[in-house]
């Protein structure tokens, strides 16, 4: 795209979300404008957005409990493109996101790349539970609510297998937590219990319950489970989980320090509460505990103490988060290993310099460990970019300490041969990058500045241009300006 002046240009984006229970697709049109004018470095912004096609909510097709039916996924994507009057070549950007338990299927990675090859220039991401919570909070409207009100809000995205919680205050991510709470953790067929998920089995064992697969379903016994799930959510929000709750905890405990003021529900269970969707849903009946769980949430006295904020989106919160891009140009004083560029689809982890400089750098190892847990939970070597924001004025001695702390913290990364990718909001990239190179000559460094990003964004970093800057595509998995 070339922008000479403040003229407008449109682009088409597609988002595909393949979750534990459901699969959906959204096609959107974005209007872009160069807001900097002809004589300046381009500053391209999205000034308008419009959803032009929403697919029905499909049940995620599986060949077996461990294998996604790739052919059926491709068929439904093709069919929805045709309904929208869109061809793959019309799609200029977008995202295929695999979320929930679907991300653990044996052929998930194959399907991601097969779909993205077929459907256009897609961002490809398998969202772990923490990242899924972050994406959902932005798609549901919780993130925007926190900016507009300054309040601390927890978005609780409940689908088929998990409840992914992300807490925001004034647009800042405070923390995350994930629970084994979802609509398909107990499934029924012909009035009999067909399956009980392992976490719920552990809970029932703890209770000495006699509920087992194959028996006639007992609504009061199932309601006891869903009521308990609602109470666990409340205790998690208060950071007061008990030993009895632990079978339903997935990963780390709640890690925010703020007191939550408001809550918002998104995901399939939220749809059971609010009934946003109209039209045909590709599921003739509920054969799980989704409706009962929604009722338990609404009736819970434990959850009644918080302000309930109605979401902008329920089941489509993650898919509406797909595909917005902005292009920025880095500062001219950067340090970049030309051999490692271009780089694509780097997730961003943000570290704010809040308070004392020494305190932040002393906590750097812990923060990088959190980044690895978020973006590389299986320790497969997924690289990521670290964004340092709100940087104070730094003298050379502090730059030296900063570089030393970064190198020490980054030793935790599973793949030490990867370049360190650092993004700064102030003009320190050249001096920091050169200091890192002096201390670790064998380490590839990509250190750029004057870029604004945040947790949950993805970066494409292009080749260094003749003017010693790099073009940066910021892929924001949110449906907002």
Tab-separated table of C-alpha atoms in Angstrom:
chain	number	residue	atom	x	y	z
A	1	UNK	CA	0.000	0.000	0.000
A	2	UNK	CA	1.319	3.486	-0.890
A	3	UNK	CA	0.110	6.574	0.921
A	4	UNK	CA	1.098	9.952	-0.558
A	5	UNK	CA	-1.342	12.129	1.326
A	6	UNK	CA	-4.302	11.839	3.662
A	7	UNK	CA	-6.352	9.737	1.232
A	8	UNK	CA	-8.267	6.682	2.406
A	9	UNK	CA	-7.699	3.057	1.521
A	10	UNK	CA	-9.688	-0.048	2.399
A	11	UNK	CA	-8.546	-3.560	3.248
A	12	UNK	CA	-10.388	-6.811	3.932
A	13	UNK	CA	-9.560	-8.923	6.976
A	14	UNK	CA	-10.706	-12.424	7.964
A	15	UNK	CA	-10.614	-13.985	11.402
A	16	UNK	CA	-11.023	-17.706	12.064
A	17	UNK	CA	-11.295	-19.053	15.617
A	18	UNK	CA	-11.187	-22.826	16.105
A	19	UNK	CA	-12.069	-23.566	19.718
A	20	UNK	CA	-12.762	-26.544	21.964
A	21	UNK	CA	-16.479	-26.535	21.155
A	22	UNK	CA	-17.090	-24.114	18.312
A	23	UNK	CA	-15.563	-22.715	15.142
A	24	UNK	CA	-16.501	-19.349	13.661
A	25	UNK	CA	-15.362	-16.908	11.008
A	26	UNK	CA	-15.728	-13.144	10.653
A	27	UNK	CA	-14.854	-10.998	7.628
A	28	UNK	CA	-14.285	-7.286	8.219
A	29	UNK	CA	-13.496	-4.169	6.220
A	30	UNK	CA	-11.026	-1.620	7.598
A	31	UNK	CA	-10.581	1.937	6.330
A	32	UNK	CA	-7.019	3.234	6.645
A	33	UNK	CA	-5.601	6.729	6.337
A	34	UNK	CA	-2.128	8.233	6.476
A	35	UNK	CA	-2.540	10.769	9.280
A	36	UNK	CA	0.957	12.284	8.912
A	37	UNK	CA	0.515	14.031	5.557
A	38	UNK	CA	2.643	13.838	2.433
A	39	UNK	CA	5.834	15.482	3.713
A	40	UNK	CA	6.233	13.291	6.793
A	41	UNK	CA	7.042	9.679	7.606
A	42	UNK	CA	3.753	7.776	7.110
A	43	UNK	CA	1.607	7.229	10.198
A	44	UNK	CA	-1.120	4.893	9.066
A	45	UNK	CA	-4.172	4.480	11.275
A	46	UNK	CA	-7.441	2.562	11.044
A	47	UNK	CA	-10.187	5.179	11.097
A	48	UNK	CA	-13.201	2.929	10.550
A	49	UNK	CA	-14.154	-0.737	10.825
A	50	UNK	CA	-17.150	-2.733	9.695
A	51	UNK	CA	-18.049	-6.415	10.015
A	52	UNK	CA	-19.307	-7.478	6.583
A	53	UNK	CA	-19.885	-11.187	7.266
A	54	UNK	CA	-20.359	-13.386	10.333
A	55	UNK	CA	-20.522	-17.149	9.957
A	56	UNK	CA	-22.889	-19.295	11.978
A	57	UNK	CA	-21.417	-20.867	15.118
A	58	UNK	CA	-20.248	-24.332	14.020
A	59	UNK	CA	-19.445	-27.260	16.245
A	60	UNK	CA	-15.678	-27.821	15.834
A	61	UNK	CA	-15.353	-30.912	13.588
A	62	UNK	CA	-13.128	-33.698	14.931
A	63	UNK	CA	-12.094	-37.009	13.374
A	64	UNK	CA	-11.328	-38.371	16.842
A	65	UNK	CA	-10.897	-36.928	20.353
A	66	UNK	CA	-7.277	-36.093	19.430
A	67	UNK	CA	-7.551	-35.094	15.738
A	68	UNK	CA	-9.144	-32.080	14.018
A	69	UNK	CA	-11.053	-32.755	10.779
A	70	UNK	CA	-8.982	-30.418	8.570
A	71	UNK	CA	-11.044	-31.145	5.442
A	72	UNK	CA	-14.300	-30.074	7.121
A	73	UNK	CA	-12.680	-26.916	8.522
A	74	UNK	CA	-11.445	-26.025	5.028
A	75	UNK	CA	-14.916	-26.724	3.572
A	76	UNK	CA	-16.679	-24.440	6.025
A	77	UNK	CA	-14.119	-21.642	5.464
A	78	UNK	CA	-14.562	-21.985	1.693
A	79	UNK	CA	-18.353	-21.933	2.067
A	80	UNK	CA	-18.314	-18.803	4.261
A	81	UNK	CA	-16.019	-16.992	1.811
A	82	UNK	CA	-18.526	-17.776	-0.965
A	83	UNK	CA	-21.458	-16.526	1.145
A	84	UNK	CA	-19.603	-13.260	1.746
A	85	UNK	CA	-18.749	-12.890	-1.957
A	86	UNK	CA	-15.049	-12.878	-1.059
A	87	UNK	CA	-12.193	-14.779	-2.679
A	88	UNK	CA	-8.946	-15.699	-0.856
A	89	UNK	CA	-7.016	-13.164	-2.980
A	90	UNK	CA	-9.253	-10.399	-1.581
A	91	UNK	CA	-8.090	-11.096	1.985
A	92	UNK	CA	-5.174	-8.801	2.807
A	93	UNK	CA	-4.768	-9.701	6.461
A	94	UNK	CA	-6.285	-11.840	9.160
A	95	UNK	CA	-5.697	-14.468	11.816
A	96	UNK	CA	-6.310	-18.159	12.315
A	97	UNK	CA	-6.429	-18.747	16.072
A	98	UNK	CA	-6.635	-22.194	17.662
A	99	UNK	CA	-7.819	-21.916	21.248
A	100	UNK	CA	-8.731	-24.062	24.240
A	101	UNK	CA	-8.224	-27.805	24.162
A	102	UNK	CA	-8.238	-27.787	20.348
A	103	UNK	CA	-4.688	-26.401	20.470
A	104	UNK	CA	-3.525	-29.735	21.945
A	105	UNK	CA	-4.847	-31.853	19.054
A	106	UNK	CA	-2.211	-33.893	17.240
A	107	UNK	CA	-2.624	-32.135	13.855
A	108	UNK	CA	-3.299	-28.585	15.129
A	109	UNK	CA	-0.045	-27.142	13.774
A	110	UNK	CA	-0.514	-28.780	10.359
A	111	UNK	CA	-4.040	-27.400	10.110
A	112	UNK	CA	-2.952	-23.881	11.069
A	113	UNK	CA	-0.419	-23.632	8.280
A	114	UNK	CA	-2.583	-25.418	5.714
A	115	UNK	CA	-5.427	-22.982	6.362
A	116	UNK	CA	-3.228	-19.895	6.369
A	117	UNK	CA	-1.571	-20.945	3.093
A	118	UNK	CA	-4.987	-21.366	1.496
A	119	UNK	CA	-6.737	-18.307	2.851
A	120	UNK	CA	-4.300	-15.423	2.416
A	121	UNK	CA	-1.701	-13.432	4.382
A	122	UNK	CA	-2.652	-14.671	7.823
A	123	UNK	CA	-1.186	-14.275	11.225
A	124	UNK	CA	-0.943	-17.788	12.648
A	125	UNK	CA	-1.214	-18.351	16.390
A	126	UNK	CA	-1.978	-21.194	18.753
A	127	UNK	CA	-3.238	-19.355	21.792
A	128	UNK	CA	-2.363	-20.853	25.162
A	129	UNK	CA	-4.808	-20.235	28.011
A	130	UNK	CA	-3.257	-16.961	29.249
A	131	UNK	CA	-2.990	-15.491	25.745
A	132	UNK	CA	-6.524	-16.660	24.949
A	133	UNK	CA	-7.752	-14.742	27.992
A	134	UNK	CA	-5.949	-11.588	26.838
A	135	UNK	CA	-7.387	-11.826	23.304
A	136	UNK	CA	-10.908	-12.475	24.615
A	137	UNK	CA	-10.758	-9.511	27.019
A	138	UNK	CA	-10.015	-7.220	24.092
A	139	UNK	CA	-12.682	-8.713	21.822
A	140	UNK	CA	-15.377	-8.668	24.532
A	141	UNK	CA	-14.988	-4.981	25.370
A	142	UNK	CA	-13.453	-5.477	28.849
A	143	UNK	CA	-10.140	-3.892	27.823
A	144	UNK	CA	-11.909	-0.838	26.388
A	145	UNK	CA	-14.106	-0.585	29.524
A	146	UNK	CA	-10.984	-0.477	31.702
A	147	UNK	CA	-9.587	2.410	29.616
A	148	UNK	CA	-12.839	4.377	29.653
A	149	UNK	CA	-13.517	3.962	33.384
A	150	UNK	CA	-10.097	3.416	34.961
A	151	UNK	CA	-11.633	0.511	36.877
A	152	UNK	CA	-10.196	-2.947	37.495
A	153	UNK	CA	-12.216	-5.430	35.438
A	154	UNK	CA	-11.855	-9.189	35.071
A	155	UNK	CA	-12.951	-10.707	31.781
A	156	UNK	CA	-13.960	-14.346	32.281
A	157	UNK	CA	-14.065	-16.138	28.920
A	158	UNK	CA	-15.774	-19.506	29.379
A	159	UNK	CA	-15.959	-21.943	26.496
A	160	UNK	CA	-16.165	-25.704	26.290
A	161	UNK	CA	-13.118	-26.609	28.323
A	162	UNK	CA	-11.711	-23.622	30.206
A	163	UNK	CA	-12.446	-20.290	31.834
A	164	UNK	CA	-9.670	-17.897	30.767
A	165	UNK	CA	-9.452	-14.840	32.994
A	166	UNK	CA	-7.626	-11.597	32.185
A	167	UNK	CA	-7.671	-8.610	34.552
A	168	UNK	CA	-7.192	-5.059	33.236
A	169	UNK	CA	-6.956	-1.628	34.836
A	170	UNK	CA	-6.868	1.524	32.681
A	171	UNK	CA	-5.796	-0.555	29.657
A	172	UNK	CA	-2.957	-2.264	31.554
A	173	UNK	CA	-2.858	-6.043	31.922
A	174	UNK	CA	-2.744	-6.808	35.670
A	175	UNK	CA	-2.723	-10.611	35.503
A	176	UNK	CA	-4.289	-13.834	34.255
A	177	UNK	CA	-5.603	-17.156	35.534
A	178	UNK	CA	-7.229	-20.210	33.933
A	179	UNK	CA	-9.672	-22.712	35.412
A	180	UNK	CA	-11.026	-26.063	34.235
A	181	UNK	CA	-14.526	-24.588	34.035
A	182	UNK	CA	-16.502	-25.038	30.824
A	183	UNK	CA	-19.670	-26.264	29.194
A	184	UNK	CA	-18.326	-29.541	27.800
A	185	UNK	CA	-16.574	-30.895	30.876
A	186	UNK	CA	-19.582	-33.172	31.362
A	187	UNK	CA	-21.310	-34.360	28.172
A	188	UNK	CA	-24.571	-36.278	27.933
A	189	UNK	CA	-26.349	-38.337	25.306
A	190	UNK	CA	-29.857	-39.865	25.470
A	191	UNK	CA	-30.209	-38.819	29.104
A	192	UNK	CA	-26.992	-40.635	30.033
A	193	UNK	CA	-23.623	-39.209	31.026
A	194	UNK	CA	-21.357	-39.824	28.049
A	195	UNK	CA	-18.102	-38.285	29.291
A	196	UNK	CA	-16.631	-36.568	32.353
A	197	UNK	CA	-13.384	-34.628	31.945
A	198	UNK	CA	-10.367	-35.646	34.075
A	199	UNK	CA	-10.394	-32.451	36.229
A	200	UNK	CA	-14.071	-32.983	37.104
A	201	UNK	CA	-13.369	-36.664	37.826
A	202	UNK	CA	-10.679	-35.553	40.280
A	203	UNK	CA	-13.175	-33.206	41.912
A	204	UNK	CA	-15.832	-35.939	42.173
A	205	UNK	CA	-13.256	-38.321	43.631
A	206	UNK	CA	-12.473	-35.694	46.246
A	207	UNK	CA	-16.188	-35.560	47.125
A	208	UNK	CA	-16.596	-39.359	47.124
A	209	UNK	CA	-19.290	-38.800	44.503
A	210	UNK	CA	-20.832	-41.753	42.707
A	211	UNK	CA	-21.357	-39.910	39.432
A	212	UNK	CA	-19.781	-41.963	36.628
A	213	UNK	CA	-19.916	-42.200	32.842
A	214	UNK	CA	-22.747	-44.356	31.511
A	215	UNK	CA	-25.215	-43.700	34.314
A	216	UNK	CA	-28.497	-41.818	33.906
A	217	UNK	CA	-27.828	-38.128	34.393
A	218	UNK	CA	-28.844	-36.659	37.734
A	219	UNK	CA	-29.611	-32.922	37.267
A	220	UNK	CA	-29.203	-32.112	40.977
A	221	UNK	CA	-25.782	-33.792	41.124
A	222	UNK	CA	-24.661	-31.945	37.979
A	223	UNK	CA	-26.003	-28.659	39.394
A	224	UNK	CA	-23.851	-29.254	42.474
A	225	UNK	CA	-20.821	-29.322	40.147
A	226	UNK	CA	-21.796	-26.153	38.236
A	227	UNK	CA	-22.626	-24.280	41.455
A	228	UNK	CA	-19.196	-25.244	42.777
A	229	UNK	CA	-17.597	-23.983	39.534
A	230	UNK	CA	-19.283	-20.593	40.026
A	231	UNK	CA	-17.989	-20.436	43.618
A	232	UNK	CA	-14.469	-21.355	42.469
A	233	UNK	CA	-14.549	-18.461	39.982
A	234	UNK	CA	-15.514	-16.097	42.824
A	235	UNK	CA	-12.722	-17.372	45.084
A	236	UNK	CA	-10.246	-17.115	42.220
A	237	UNK	CA	-11.244	-13.468	41.620
A	238	UNK	CA	-10.581	-12.782	45.313
A	239	UNK	CA	-7.294	-14.774	45.126
A	240	UNK	CA	-8.602	-17.107	47.851
A	241	UNK	CA	-8.576	-20.533	46.175
A	242	UNK	CA	-8.799	-23.449	48.615
A	243	UNK	CA	-7.241	-26.924	48.433
A	244	UNK	CA	-10.653	-28.266	47.398
A	245	UNK	CA	-10.594	-25.885	44.377
A	246	UNK	CA	-7.187	-27.007	43.053
A	247	UNK	CA	-8.450	-29.813	40.746
A	248	UNK	CA	-10.054	-27.025	38.674
A	249	UNK	CA	-6.942	-24.798	38.516
A	250	UNK	CA	-5.045	-24.950	35.208
A	251	UNK	CA	-1.511	-23.593	35.521
A	252	UNK	CA	-0.592	-20.739	37.841
A	253	UNK	CA	-2.707	-19.146	40.574
A	254	UNK	CA	-4.172	-15.625	40.144
A	255	UNK	CA	-1.208	-13.234	39.750
A	256	UNK	CA	-2.696	-9.731	39.967
A	257	UNK	CA	-2.441	-7.524	43.060
A	258	UNK	CA	-5.400	-5.210	42.433
A	259	UNK	CA	-8.890	-5.668	43.903
A	260	UNK	CA	-11.392	-6.414	41.137
A	261	UNK	CA	-14.258	-3.923	40.832
A	262	UNK	CA	-16.227	-5.290	37.854
A	263	UNK	CA	-16.577	-8.551	35.942
A	264	UNK	CA	-17.509	-9.393	32.369
A	265	UNK	CA	-18.305	-12.809	30.899
A	266	UNK	CA	-17.525	-13.767	27.300
A	267	UNK	CA	-17.357	-17.053	25.390
A	268	UNK	CA	-20.000	-19.695	24.742
A	269	UNK	CA	-21.283	-19.693	28.327
A	270	UNK	CA	-21.707	-15.934	28.167
A	271	UNK	CA	-23.890	-16.486	25.103
A	272	UNK	CA	-26.093	-18.745	27.270
A	273	UNK	CA	-26.433	-15.793	29.680
A	274	UNK	CA	-26.975	-12.903	27.251
A	275	UNK	CA	-28.267	-14.503	23.998
A	276	UNK	CA	-26.505	-12.021	21.685
A	277	UNK	CA	-26.566	-14.287	18.663
A	278	UNK	CA	-29.412	-14.487	16.167
A	279	UNK	CA	-29.914	-16.967	13.357
A	280	UNK	CA	-29.140	-20.658	13.204
A	281	UNK	CA	-26.485	-22.173	15.427
A	282	UNK	CA	-24.997	-25.361	14.024
A	283	UNK	CA	-25.994	-27.424	17.061
A	284	UNK	CA	-29.483	-28.841	17.283
A	285	UNK	CA	-29.421	-29.174	21.051
A	286	UNK	CA	-27.225	-28.737	24.082
A	287	UNK	CA	-25.749	-32.069	25.156
A	288	UNK	CA	-23.502	-30.631	27.832
A	289	UNK	CA	-23.650	-28.591	31.056
A	290	UNK	CA	-23.402	-25.163	29.396
A	291	UNK	CA	-26.924	-23.940	30.189
A	292	UNK	CA	-26.725	-25.247	33.749
A	293	UNK	CA	-23.338	-23.536	34.262
A	294	UNK	CA	-24.759	-20.249	32.926
A	295	UNK	CA	-27.666	-20.561	35.382
A	296	UNK	CA	-25.246	-21.225	38.265
A	297	UNK	CA	-23.282	-18.100	37.388
A	298	UNK	CA	-26.414	-15.929	37.263
A	299	UNK	CA	-27.729	-17.347	40.567
A	300	UNK	CA	-24.398	-17.213	42.434
A	301	UNK	CA	-24.472	-15.068	45.565
A	302	UNK	CA	-20.635	-15.247	45.568
A	303	UNK	CA	-20.466	-13.463	42.200
A	304	UNK	CA	-23.238	-10.960	42.980
A	305	UNK	CA	-20.873	-8.686	44.908
A	306	UNK	CA	-19.208	-7.399	41.731
A	307	UNK	CA	-20.633	-5.070	39.102
A	308	UNK	CA	-21.573	-7.192	36.066
A	309	UNK	CA	-20.733	-5.391	32.814
A	310	UNK	CA	-22.494	-6.637	29.693
A	311	UNK	CA	-20.022	-7.690	26.968
A	312	UNK	CA	-20.002	-6.224	23.471
A	313	UNK	CA	-19.410	-9.762	22.172
A	314	UNK	CA	-19.988	-13.174	23.733
A	315	UNK	CA	-19.038	-16.278	21.771
A	316	UNK	CA	-17.271	-14.216	19.085
A	317	UNK	CA	-14.943	-12.311	21.432
A	318	UNK	CA	-11.770	-14.029	20.188
A	319	UNK	CA	-12.646	-14.190	16.490
A	320	UNK	CA	-13.518	-10.490	16.413
A	321	UNK	CA	-10.046	-9.921	17.791
A	322	UNK	CA	-8.432	-11.146	14.600
A	323	UNK	CA	-6.577	-9.228	11.989
A	324	UNK	CA	-6.160	-5.541	12.664
A	325	UNK	CA	-2.752	-4.286	11.509
A	326	UNK	CA	-0.930	-0.976	11.653
A	327	UNK	CA	2.377	-0.181	10.024
A	328	UNK	CA	4.990	1.856	11.864
A	329	UNK	CA	8.557	2.904	11.153
A	330	UNK	CA	11.159	2.400	13.860
A	331	UNK	CA	13.451	5.146	15.121
A	332	UNK	CA	16.587	5.766	13.077
A	333	UNK	CA	18.987	4.863	15.934
A	334	UNK	CA	18.586	1.108	16.220
A	335	UNK	CA	20.727	-2.021	16.482
A	336	UNK	CA	19.612	-4.891	14.240
A	337	UNK	CA	21.345	-8.052	13.053
A	338	UNK	CA	20.636	-7.848	9.308
A	339	UNK	CA	21.096	-11.626	8.953
A	340	UNK	CA	18.065	-12.352	11.167
A	341	UNK	CA	15.620	-10.094	9.331
A	342	UNK	CA	12.847	-10.175	8.324
A	343	UNK	CA	11.073	-11.750	11.317
A	344	UNK	CA	7.363	-12.580	11.437
A	345	UNK	CA	4.692	-13.245	14.049
A	346	UNK	CA	6.644	-12.382	17.195
A	347	UNK	CA	4.323	-12.126	20.217
A	348	UNK	CA	4.936	-9.111	22.468
A	349	UNK	CA	5.487	-9.155	26.223
A	350	UNK	CA	5.326	-5.718	27.851
A	351	UNK	CA	7.404	-4.667	30.870
A	352	UNK	CA	6.584	-1.226	32.261
A	353	UNK	CA	9.123	0.838	34.177
A	354	UNK	CA	6.841	1.750	37.035
A	355	UNK	CA	8.575	3.103	40.106
A	356	UNK	CA	12.251	2.702	40.876
A	357	UNK	CA	14.670	1.679	38.073
A	358	UNK	CA	16.561	-0.756	40.339
A	359	UNK	CA	13.337	-2.493	41.388
A	360	UNK	CA	12.337	-3.130	37.768
A	361	UNK	CA	15.682	-4.560	36.674
A	362	UNK	CA	15.893	-6.695	39.830
A	363	UNK	CA	12.539	-8.252	38.845
A	364	UNK	CA	13.552	-8.794	35.222
A	365	UNK	CA	14.308	-12.518	35.558
A	366	UNK	CA	10.873	-13.129	37.073
A	367	UNK	CA	9.160	-11.130	34.317
A	368	UNK	CA	11.000	-13.023	31.549
A	369	UNK	CA	9.973	-16.292	33.211
A	370	UNK	CA	6.352	-15.057	33.024
A	371	UNK	CA	6.848	-14.223	29.324
A	372	UNK	CA	8.131	-17.749	28.633
A	373	UNK	CA	5.173	-19.245	30.542
A	374	UNK	CA	2.808	-17.109	28.438
A	375	UNK	CA	4.244	-17.616	24.950
A	376	UNK	CA	6.298	-20.806	25.203
A	377	UNK	CA	4.580	-22.915	27.904
A	378	UNK	CA	5.807	-26.196	26.388
A	379	UNK	CA	9.371	-24.799	26.155
A	380	UNK	CA	9.444	-25.488	22.401
A	381	UNK	CA	11.546	-22.401	21.666
A	382	UNK	CA	8.847	-19.914	20.553
A	383	UNK	CA	10.638	-16.563	20.337
A	384	UNK	CA	8.994	-13.346	21.518
A	385	UNK	CA	9.703	-9.625	21.672
A	386	UNK	CA	10.048	-7.794	24.984
A	387	UNK	CA	8.618	-4.268	24.978
A	388	UNK	CA	10.073	-1.908	27.602
A	389	UNK	CA	7.722	1.028	28.120
A	390	UNK	CA	7.669	4.134	30.341
A	391	UNK	CA	11.461	4.150	30.363
A	392	UNK	CA	12.995	6.821	32.607
A	393	UNK	CA	16.011	8.957	31.667
A	394	UNK	CA	18.973	6.529	31.637
A	395	UNK	CA	22.620	7.441	32.058
A	396	UNK	CA	25.305	5.190	30.590
A	397	UNK	CA	25.901	3.410	33.918
A	398	UNK	CA	22.194	2.510	34.072
A	399	UNK	CA	22.221	1.364	30.431
A	400	UNK	CA	25.112	-0.925	31.391
A	401	UNK	CA	23.167	-2.360	34.363
A	402	UNK	CA	20.065	-2.717	32.192
A	403	UNK	CA	21.981	-4.701	29.546
A	404	UNK	CA	23.538	-6.964	32.180
A	405	UNK	CA	20.116	-7.714	33.699
A	406	UNK	CA	18.598	-8.458	30.264
A	407	UNK	CA	21.337	-10.954	29.371
A	408	UNK	CA	21.030	-12.692	32.755
A	409	UNK	CA	17.204	-12.901	32.511
A	410	UNK	CA	17.276	-14.180	28.913
A	411	UNK	CA	19.409	-17.189	29.912
A	412	UNK	CA	16.072	-18.814	30.884
A	413	UNK	CA	14.977	-19.009	27.231
A	414	UNK	CA	14.986	-22.630	25.987
A	415	UNK	CA	16.587	-21.724	22.635
A	416	UNK	CA	19.688	-19.613	23.269
A	417	UNK	CA	20.496	-19.361	19.544
A	418	UNK	CA	17.473	-17.112	18.887
A	419	UNK	CA	18.001	-13.367	18.515
A	420	UNK	CA	16.998	-11.202	21.465
A	421	UNK	CA	14.205	-8.952	20.202
A	422	UNK	CA	13.774	-5.792	22.279
A	423	UNK	CA	11.412	-2.895	21.591
A	424	UNK	CA	11.732	0.424	23.455
A	425	UNK	CA	9.355	3.361	23.614
A	426	UNK	CA	12.259	5.829	23.983
A	427	UNK	CA	15.298	6.551	21.849
A	428	UNK	CA	17.759	4.131	23.526
A	429	UNK	CA	17.866	1.242	21.045
A	430	UNK	CA	21.288	2.003	19.542
A	431	UNK	CA	23.158	2.471	22.823
A	432	UNK	CA	21.420	-0.473	24.534
A	433	UNK	CA	21.909	-2.747	21.503
A	434	UNK	CA	25.612	-1.866	21.236
A	435	UNK	CA	26.108	-2.424	24.970
A	436	UNK	CA	24.468	-5.868	24.692
A	437	UNK	CA	26.710	-6.726	21.714
A	438	UNK	CA	29.814	-5.665	23.644
A	439	UNK	CA	28.849	-7.888	26.580
A	440	UNK	CA	27.711	-10.859	24.455
A	441	UNK	CA	29.367	-10.650	20.996
A	442	UNK	CA	27.962	-14.031	19.916
A	443	UNK	CA	24.338	-13.026	20.637
A	444	UNK	CA	22.136	-11.772	17.770
A	445	UNK	CA	20.376	-8.558	18.795
A	446	UNK	CA	17.326	-6.851	17.287
A	447	UNK	CA	16.823	-3.671	19.332
A	448	UNK	CA	14.397	-1.062	17.955
A	449	UNK	CA	12.691	1.978	19.419
A	450	UNK	CA	9.891	4.527	19.014
A	451	UNK	CA	7.303	1.773	18.539
A	452	UNK	CA	4.120	1.534	20.640
A	453	UNK	CA	2.883	-2.009	21.270
A	454	UNK	CA	1.387	-3.990	24.159
A	455	UNK	CA	0.806	-7.488	25.526
A	456	UNK	CA	-0.955	-9.707	23.001
A	457	UNK	CA	0.260	-7.839	19.901
A	458	UNK	CA	2.360	-9.592	17.243
A	459	UNK	CA	5.203	-7.996	15.278
A	460	UNK	CA	6.603	-8.407	11.786
A	461	UNK	CA	9.985	-6.671	11.520
A	462	UNK	CA	11.221	-5.993	7.981
A	463	UNK	CA	14.685	-5.576	6.495
A	464	UNK	CA	16.763	-2.547	7.485
A	465	UNK	CA	16.156	0.227	4.921
A	466	UNK	CA	18.739	2.593	3.450
A	467	UNK	CA	17.714	5.226	5.988
A	468	UNK	CA	18.664	2.805	8.824
A	469	UNK	CA	15.085	2.265	9.966
A	470	UNK	CA	12.969	-0.887	9.828
A	471	UNK	CA	9.312	-1.144	8.852
A	472	UNK	CA	7.285	-2.804	11.620
A	473	UNK	CA	3.847	-4.347	11.151
A	474	UNK	CA	1.956	-4.392	14.436
A	475	UNK	CA	-0.723	-7.068	14.405
A	476	UNK	CA	-3.190	-6.345	17.152
A	477	UNK	CA	-5.513	-9.229	17.959
A	478	UNK	CA	-8.288	-6.852	18.945
A	479	UNK	CA	-11.285	-5.478	17.130
A	480	UNK	CA	-10.857	-1.847	18.106
A	481	UNK	CA	-8.965	1.310	17.166
